[in-house]
Coordinates of C-alpha atoms and ligand atoms in Angstrom, one line a residue:
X1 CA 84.7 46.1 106.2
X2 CA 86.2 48.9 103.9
X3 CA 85.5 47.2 100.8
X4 CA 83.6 48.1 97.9
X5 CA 83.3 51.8 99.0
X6 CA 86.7 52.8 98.4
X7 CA 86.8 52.1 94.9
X8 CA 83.7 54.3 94.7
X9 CA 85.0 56.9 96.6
X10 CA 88.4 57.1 94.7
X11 CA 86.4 57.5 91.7
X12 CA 84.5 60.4 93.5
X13 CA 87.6 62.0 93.9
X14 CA 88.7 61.4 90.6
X15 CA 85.5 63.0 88.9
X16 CA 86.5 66.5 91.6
X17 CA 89.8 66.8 89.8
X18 CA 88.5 66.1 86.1
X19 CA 86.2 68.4 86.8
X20 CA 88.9 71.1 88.0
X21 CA 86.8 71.7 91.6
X22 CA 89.4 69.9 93.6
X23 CA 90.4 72.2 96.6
X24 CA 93.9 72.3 97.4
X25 CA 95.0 73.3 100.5
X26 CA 97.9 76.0 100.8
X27 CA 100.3 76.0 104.8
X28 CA 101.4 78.8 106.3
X29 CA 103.5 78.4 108.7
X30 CA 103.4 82.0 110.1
X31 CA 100.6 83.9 112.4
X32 CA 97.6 84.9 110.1
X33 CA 98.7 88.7 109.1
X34 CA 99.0 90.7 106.3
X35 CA 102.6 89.2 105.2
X36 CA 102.1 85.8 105.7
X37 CA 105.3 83.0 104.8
X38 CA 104.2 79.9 102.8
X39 CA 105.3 76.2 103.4
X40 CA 107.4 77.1 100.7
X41 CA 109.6 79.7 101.8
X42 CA 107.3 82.2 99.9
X43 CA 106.7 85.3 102.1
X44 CA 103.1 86.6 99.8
X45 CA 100.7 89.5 100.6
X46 CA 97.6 88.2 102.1
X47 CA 94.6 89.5 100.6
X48 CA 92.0 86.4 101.1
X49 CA 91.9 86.1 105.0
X50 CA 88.6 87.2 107.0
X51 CA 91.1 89.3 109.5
X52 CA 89.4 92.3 108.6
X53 CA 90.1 94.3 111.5
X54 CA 93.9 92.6 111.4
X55 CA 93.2 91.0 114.8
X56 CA 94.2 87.3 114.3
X57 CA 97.9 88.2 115.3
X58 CA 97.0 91.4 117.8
X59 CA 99.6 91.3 120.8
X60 CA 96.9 91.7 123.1
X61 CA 94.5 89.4 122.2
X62 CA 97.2 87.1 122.2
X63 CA 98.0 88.0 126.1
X64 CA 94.2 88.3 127.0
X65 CA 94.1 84.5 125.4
X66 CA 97.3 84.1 127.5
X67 CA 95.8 85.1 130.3
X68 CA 92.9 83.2 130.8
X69 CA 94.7 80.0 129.9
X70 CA 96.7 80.6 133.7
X71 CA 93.7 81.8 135.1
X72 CA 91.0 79.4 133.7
X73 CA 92.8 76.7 132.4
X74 CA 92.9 74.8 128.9
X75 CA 89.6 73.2 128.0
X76 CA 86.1 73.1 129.7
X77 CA 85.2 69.2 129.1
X78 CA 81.5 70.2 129.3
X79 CA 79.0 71.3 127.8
X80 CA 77.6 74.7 128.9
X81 CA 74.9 73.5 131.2
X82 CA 76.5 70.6 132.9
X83 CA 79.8 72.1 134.1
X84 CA 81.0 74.0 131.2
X85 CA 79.9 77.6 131.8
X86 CA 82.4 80.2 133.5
X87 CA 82.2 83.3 134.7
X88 CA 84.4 84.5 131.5
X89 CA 81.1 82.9 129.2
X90 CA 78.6 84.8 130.9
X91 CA 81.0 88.3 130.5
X92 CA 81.5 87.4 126.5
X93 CA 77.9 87.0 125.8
X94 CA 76.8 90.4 128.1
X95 CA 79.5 91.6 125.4
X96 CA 78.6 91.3 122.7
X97 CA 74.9 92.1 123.4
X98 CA 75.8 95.4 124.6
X99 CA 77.9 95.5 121.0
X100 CA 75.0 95.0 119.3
X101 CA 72.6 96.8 121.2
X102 CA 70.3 93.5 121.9
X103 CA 68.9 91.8 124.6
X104 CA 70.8 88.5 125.1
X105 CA 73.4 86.5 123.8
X106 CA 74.1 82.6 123.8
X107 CA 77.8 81.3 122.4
X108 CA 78.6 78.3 120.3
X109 CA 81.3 76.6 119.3
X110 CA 80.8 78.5 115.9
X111 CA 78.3 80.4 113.5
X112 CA 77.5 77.5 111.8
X113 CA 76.4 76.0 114.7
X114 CA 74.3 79.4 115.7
X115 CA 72.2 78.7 112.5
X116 CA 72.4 75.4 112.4
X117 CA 70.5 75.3 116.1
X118 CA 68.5 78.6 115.3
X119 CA 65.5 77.7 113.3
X120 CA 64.6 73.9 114.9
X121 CA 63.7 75.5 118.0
X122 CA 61.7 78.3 116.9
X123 CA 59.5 77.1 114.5
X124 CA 57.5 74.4 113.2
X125 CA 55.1 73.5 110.2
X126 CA 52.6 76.2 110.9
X127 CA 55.1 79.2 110.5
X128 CA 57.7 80.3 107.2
X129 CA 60.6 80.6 107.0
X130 CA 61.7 83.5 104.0
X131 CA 65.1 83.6 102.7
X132 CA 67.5 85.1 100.6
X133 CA 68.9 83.0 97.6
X134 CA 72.5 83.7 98.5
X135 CA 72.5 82.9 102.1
X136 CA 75.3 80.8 103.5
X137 CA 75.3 77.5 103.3
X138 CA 74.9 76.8 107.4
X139 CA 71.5 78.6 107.4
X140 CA 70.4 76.5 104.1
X141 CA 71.0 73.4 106.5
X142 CA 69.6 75.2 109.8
X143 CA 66.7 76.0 107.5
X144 CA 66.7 72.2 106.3
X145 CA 66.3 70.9 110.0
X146 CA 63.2 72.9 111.0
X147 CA 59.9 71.8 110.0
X148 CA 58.6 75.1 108.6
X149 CA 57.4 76.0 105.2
X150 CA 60.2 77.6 103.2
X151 CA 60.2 80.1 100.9
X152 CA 63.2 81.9 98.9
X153 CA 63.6 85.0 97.5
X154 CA 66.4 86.3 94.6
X155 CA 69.1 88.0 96.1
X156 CA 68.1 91.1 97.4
X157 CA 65.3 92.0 95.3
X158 CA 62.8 93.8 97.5
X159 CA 59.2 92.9 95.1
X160 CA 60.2 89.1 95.3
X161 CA 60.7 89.2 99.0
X162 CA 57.0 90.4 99.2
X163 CA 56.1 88.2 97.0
X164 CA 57.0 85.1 99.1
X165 CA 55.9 87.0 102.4
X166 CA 52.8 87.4 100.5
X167 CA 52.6 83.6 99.8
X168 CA 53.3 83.4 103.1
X169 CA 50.7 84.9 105.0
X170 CA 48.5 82.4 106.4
X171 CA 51.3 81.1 108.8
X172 CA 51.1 81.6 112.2
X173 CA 54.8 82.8 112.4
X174 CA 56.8 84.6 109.6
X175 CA 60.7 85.1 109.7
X176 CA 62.5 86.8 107.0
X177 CA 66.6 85.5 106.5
X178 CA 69.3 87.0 105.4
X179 CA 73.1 87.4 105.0
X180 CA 74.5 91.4 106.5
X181 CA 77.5 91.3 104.0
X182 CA 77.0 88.7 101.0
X183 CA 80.2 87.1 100.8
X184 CA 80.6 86.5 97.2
X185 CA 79.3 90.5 95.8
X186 CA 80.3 91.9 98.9
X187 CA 77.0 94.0 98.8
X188 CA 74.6 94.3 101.5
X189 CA 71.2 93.6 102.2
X190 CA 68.9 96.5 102.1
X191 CA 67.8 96.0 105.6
X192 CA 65.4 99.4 106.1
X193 CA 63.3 97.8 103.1
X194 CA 63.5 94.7 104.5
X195 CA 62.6 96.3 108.0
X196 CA 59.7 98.1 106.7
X197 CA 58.1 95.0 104.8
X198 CA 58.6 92.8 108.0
X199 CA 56.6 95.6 109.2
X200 CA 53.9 95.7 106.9
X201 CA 53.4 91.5 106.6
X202 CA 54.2 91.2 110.5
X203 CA 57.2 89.1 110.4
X204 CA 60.6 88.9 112.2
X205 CA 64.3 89.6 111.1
X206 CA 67.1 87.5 111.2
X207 CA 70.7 88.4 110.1
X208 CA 73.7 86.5 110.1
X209 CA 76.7 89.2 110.5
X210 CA 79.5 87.4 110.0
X211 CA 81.0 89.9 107.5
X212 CA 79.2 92.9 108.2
X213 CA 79.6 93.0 112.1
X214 CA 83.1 94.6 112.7
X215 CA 82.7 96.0 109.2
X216 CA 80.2 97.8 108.3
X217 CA 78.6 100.9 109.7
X218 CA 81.0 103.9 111.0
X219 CA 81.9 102.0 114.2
X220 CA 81.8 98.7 113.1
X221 CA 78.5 97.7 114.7
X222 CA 77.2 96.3 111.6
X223 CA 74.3 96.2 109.5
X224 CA 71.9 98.0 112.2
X225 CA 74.3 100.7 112.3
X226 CA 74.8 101.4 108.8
X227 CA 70.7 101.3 108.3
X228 CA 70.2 103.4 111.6
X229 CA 67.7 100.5 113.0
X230 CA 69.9 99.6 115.6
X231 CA 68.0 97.3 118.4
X232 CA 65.2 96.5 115.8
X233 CA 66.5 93.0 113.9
X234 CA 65.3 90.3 116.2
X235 CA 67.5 87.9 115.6
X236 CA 71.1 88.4 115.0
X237 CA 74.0 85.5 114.6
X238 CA 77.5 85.9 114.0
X239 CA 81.4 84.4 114.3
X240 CA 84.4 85.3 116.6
X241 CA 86.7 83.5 113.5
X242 CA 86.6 86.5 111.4
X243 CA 86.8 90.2 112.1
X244 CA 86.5 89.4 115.6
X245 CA 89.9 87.9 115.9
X246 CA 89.4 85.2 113.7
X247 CA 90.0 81.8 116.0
X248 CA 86.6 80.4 116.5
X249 CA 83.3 80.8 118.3
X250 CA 79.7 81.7 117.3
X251 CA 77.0 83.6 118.6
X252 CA 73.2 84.3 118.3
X253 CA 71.7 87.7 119.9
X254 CA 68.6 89.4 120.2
X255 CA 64.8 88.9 122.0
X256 CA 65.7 87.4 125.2
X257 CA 62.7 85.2 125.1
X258 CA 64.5 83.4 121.7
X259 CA 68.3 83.6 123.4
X260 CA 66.0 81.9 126.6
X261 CA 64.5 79.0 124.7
X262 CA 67.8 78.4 122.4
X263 CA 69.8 77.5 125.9
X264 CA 66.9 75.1 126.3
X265 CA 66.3 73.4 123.1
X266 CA 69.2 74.4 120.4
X267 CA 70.6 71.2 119.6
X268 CA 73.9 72.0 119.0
X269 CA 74.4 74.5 122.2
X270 CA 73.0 71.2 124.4
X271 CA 75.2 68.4 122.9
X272 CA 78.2 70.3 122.0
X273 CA 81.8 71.3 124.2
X274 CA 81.9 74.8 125.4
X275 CA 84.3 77.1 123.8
X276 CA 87.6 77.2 125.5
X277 CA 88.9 80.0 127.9
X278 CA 91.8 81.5 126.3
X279 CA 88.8 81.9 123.0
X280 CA 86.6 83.3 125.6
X281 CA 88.7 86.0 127.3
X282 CA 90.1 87.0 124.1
X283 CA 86.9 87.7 122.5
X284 CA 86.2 90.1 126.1
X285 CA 89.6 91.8 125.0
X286 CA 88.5 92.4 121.8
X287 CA 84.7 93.9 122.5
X288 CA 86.7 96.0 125.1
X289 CA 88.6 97.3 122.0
X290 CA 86.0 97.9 120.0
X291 CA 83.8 99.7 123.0
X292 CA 87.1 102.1 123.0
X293 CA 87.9 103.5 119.7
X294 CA 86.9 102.8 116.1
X295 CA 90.4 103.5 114.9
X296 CA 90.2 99.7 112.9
X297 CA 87.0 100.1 111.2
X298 CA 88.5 103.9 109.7
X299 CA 91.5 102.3 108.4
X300 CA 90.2 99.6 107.0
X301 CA 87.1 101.7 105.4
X302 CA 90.2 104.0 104.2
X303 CA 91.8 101.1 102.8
X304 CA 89.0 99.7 101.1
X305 CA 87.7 102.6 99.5
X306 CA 91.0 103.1 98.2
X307 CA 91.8 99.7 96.4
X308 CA 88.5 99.8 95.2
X309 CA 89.0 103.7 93.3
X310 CA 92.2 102.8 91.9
X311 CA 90.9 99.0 90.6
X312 CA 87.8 100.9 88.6
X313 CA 90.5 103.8 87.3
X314 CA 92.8 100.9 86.2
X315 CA 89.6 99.4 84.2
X316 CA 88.2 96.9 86.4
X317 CA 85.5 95.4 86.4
X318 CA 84.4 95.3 90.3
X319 CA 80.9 94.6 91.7
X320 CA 79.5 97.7 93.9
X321 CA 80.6 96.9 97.5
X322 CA 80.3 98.2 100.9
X323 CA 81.9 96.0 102.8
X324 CA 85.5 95.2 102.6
X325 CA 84.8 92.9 100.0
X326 CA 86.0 93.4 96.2
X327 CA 85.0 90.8 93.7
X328 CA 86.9 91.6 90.7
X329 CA 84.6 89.9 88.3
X330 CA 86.6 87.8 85.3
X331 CA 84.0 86.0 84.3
X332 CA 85.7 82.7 83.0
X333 CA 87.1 80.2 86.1
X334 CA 89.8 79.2 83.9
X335 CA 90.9 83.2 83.6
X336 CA 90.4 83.6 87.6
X337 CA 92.6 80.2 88.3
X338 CA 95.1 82.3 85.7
X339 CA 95.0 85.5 87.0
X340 CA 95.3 84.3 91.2
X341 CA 98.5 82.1 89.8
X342 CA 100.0 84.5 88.4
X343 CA 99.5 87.0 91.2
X344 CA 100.7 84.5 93.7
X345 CA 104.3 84.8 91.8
X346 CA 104.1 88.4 92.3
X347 CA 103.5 87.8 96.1
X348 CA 99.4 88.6 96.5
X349 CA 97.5 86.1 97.2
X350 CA 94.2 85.9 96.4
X351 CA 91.5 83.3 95.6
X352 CA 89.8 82.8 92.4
X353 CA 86.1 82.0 92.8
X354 CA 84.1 79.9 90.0
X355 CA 81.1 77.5 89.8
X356 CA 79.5 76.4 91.5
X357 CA 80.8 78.9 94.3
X358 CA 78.9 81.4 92.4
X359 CA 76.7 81.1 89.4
X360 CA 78.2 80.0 86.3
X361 CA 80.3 82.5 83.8
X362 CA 80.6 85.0 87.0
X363 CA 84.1 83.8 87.9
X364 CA 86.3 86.2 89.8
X365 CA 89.2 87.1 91.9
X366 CA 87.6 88.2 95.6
X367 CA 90.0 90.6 96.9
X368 CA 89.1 91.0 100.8
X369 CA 90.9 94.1 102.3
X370 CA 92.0 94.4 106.2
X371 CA 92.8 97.4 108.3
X372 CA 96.3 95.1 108.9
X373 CA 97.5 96.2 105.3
X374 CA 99.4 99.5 105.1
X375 CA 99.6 101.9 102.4
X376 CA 102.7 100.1 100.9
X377 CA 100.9 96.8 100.7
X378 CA 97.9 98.2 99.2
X379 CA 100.5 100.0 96.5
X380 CA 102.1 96.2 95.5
X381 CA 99.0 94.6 94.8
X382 CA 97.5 97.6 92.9
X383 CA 100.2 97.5 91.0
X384 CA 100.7 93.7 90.8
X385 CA 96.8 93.3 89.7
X386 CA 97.5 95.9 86.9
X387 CA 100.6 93.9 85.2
X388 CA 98.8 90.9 85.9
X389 CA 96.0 92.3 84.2
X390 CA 97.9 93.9 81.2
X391 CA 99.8 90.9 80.3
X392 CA 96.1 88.3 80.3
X393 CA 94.5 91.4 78.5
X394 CA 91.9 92.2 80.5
X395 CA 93.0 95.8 80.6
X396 CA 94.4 98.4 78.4
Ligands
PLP1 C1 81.8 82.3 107.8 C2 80.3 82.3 107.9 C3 79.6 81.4 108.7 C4 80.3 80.4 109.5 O1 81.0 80.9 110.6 P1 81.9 80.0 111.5 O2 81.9 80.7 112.8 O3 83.2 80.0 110.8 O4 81.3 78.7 111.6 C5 78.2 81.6 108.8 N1 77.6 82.5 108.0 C6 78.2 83.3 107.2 C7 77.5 84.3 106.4 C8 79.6 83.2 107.1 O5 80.2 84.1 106.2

């Protein structure tokens, strides 16, 4: 009986708009790419997708999907461990442990399900789990379904994380959490301190890459690379729906003990459909790329270096980065729902973040580069970002 609820829930809805948080979708009706066309005939710059490596629309991922969907067929109907593993599963995950330089590696249907199903398994009331106040929202819940103590530590900052593990050290098992790439800042987590304290206060590493792998580090192999403590983080998760091509999938890797007991008890591995060939054999594509060349990763470390030395010598104000992350910081949400608008008619689009997305008076515009935009693209949003930002006044 839908009765009484909808009036509530219409009044729910109402509240989201008064309060200006209501979340309106925009359709593209083109491939994801760096020119995308808009349900509206607008043809815009995109400079807010995850396609970092500009593989969401690559030819041969496409045929590699293509492929597999002759070979292998549509859908799986299964879950892994009734009927739903193929030989293409047990190639992806071999894949992306060597990529990684780990042990093992167990798929989901996505990275929120890899930390949703991570921490349940692993560790109960006796052990802690110690994370970083910024971490994504799917490891606050995985966190949430485990019965360990928690602890949280500000954003980075190296004294409180000792802190907490200090507070921490009567539990049988200690685990330290944390994002690669912080999504918002774009900055990473200093994982040789972080390395050294789990070290010193005996505790284990997890890191969810999902915008660092790809990304970061020379060849793209993430935060392990960049820190030069490659095979050393326990515990790594990450998503096939952003560098990585950008359709879907998930992934834990690391002890093979962990990636072992996870195909045995993770919750959402066991009750949950097994990613779809065409996914699975594009992914293998797309590891086999990477394992080739690092020709992506230098353009789009060219690229963002770039946009981010001529947005500081066009006065700026841009958060220290090293991903491909730029949060041009605005401060007021009203400004950054201005200043995206008004970009949008000069064909860049961008999102403007606010609160509660990130803390209150810290509204920006996140600008998130790709190795898909070429020099010319780069050129029109510089410059649209500059008469954008003359004419609201936030530079000279
Ligand atoms: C995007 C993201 C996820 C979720 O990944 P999906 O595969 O899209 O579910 C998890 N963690 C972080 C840090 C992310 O940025």
């Amino acid at each position: 009986m839908y009765g009484k609820i909808k009036e509530h829930l219409q009044n729910e809805l109402q509240s989201i708009r008064e309060a200006g948080l209501y979340k309106n979708e925009r359709v593209i009706v083109s491939p994801q790419d760096a020119v995308i066309r808009l349900s509206s005939g607008q043809e815009v710059l995109n400079f807010c997708a995850n396609n970092y490596l500009g593989l969401s629309n690559h030819p041969a991922l496409i045929q590699a999907a293509s492929d597999a969907l002759q070979s292998h067929g549509y859908g799986m109907s299964s879950v892994r461990f009734i009927c739903g593993t193929t030989d293409l599963h047990k190639i992806l995950e071999q894949k992306i442990a060597e990529f990684f330089g780990t042990e093992d590696t167990i798929l989901y249907a996505a990275c929120f399900d890899a930390n949703g199903g991570i921490f349940e398994p692993l560790f109960s009331e006796e052990d802690a789990i110690i994370s970083d106040s910024l971490n994504h929202a799917s490891i606050i819940d995985g966190v949430r379904l485990s019965k360990a103590k928690r602890f949280r530590y500000l954003n980075a900052d190296m004294k409180d994380l000792e802190a907490q593990l200090i507070l921490a050290k009567d539990s049988r098992f200690r685990i330290i959490v944390t994002d690669g790439v912080f999504s918002m800042d774009g900055n990473v987590a200093p994982l040789d301190q972080i390395n050294q304290l789990a070290k010193k206060y005996d505790a284990l590493i997890m890191v969810d890459e999902c915008h660092s792998a790809g990304v970061v580090g020379n060849t793209g192999r993430g935060v392990t690379e960049l820190f030069n403590i490659r095979g050393e983080i326990d515990i790594i998760t990450g998503t096939l729906g952003k560098a990585f091509g950008g359709a879907l999938g998930g992934f834990t890797t690391g002890r093979k003990e962990v990636i072992e007991l996870l195909r045995q008890r993770s919750r959402p591995y066991l009750f949950s459909n097994s990613l779809p060939p065409a996914v699975v054999n594009a992914g293998i594509k797309m590891f086999e790329m990477m394992a080739e060349t690092s020709e992506l990763q230098d353009k789009l470390h060219r690229n963002t270096a770039y946009f981010i030395t001529e947005m500081i010598a066009a006065g700026f104000d841009v958060k220290p980065s090293k991903s491909a992350i730029c949060a041009v910081m605005l401060y007021e949400a009203k400004l950054s729902q201005d200043f995206a608008a008004q970009l949008l008619q000069e064909g860049i689009y961008v999102t403007g973040f606010y609160y509660p997305v990130v803390p209150q008076g810290q509204a920006r515009i996140r600008v998130q580069l790709s190795a898909a935009h070429q020099p010319a693209h780069l050129e029109k949003a510089l410059s649209a970002f500059k008469k954008v930002g003359k004419s609201l006044g936030i530079i000279k």
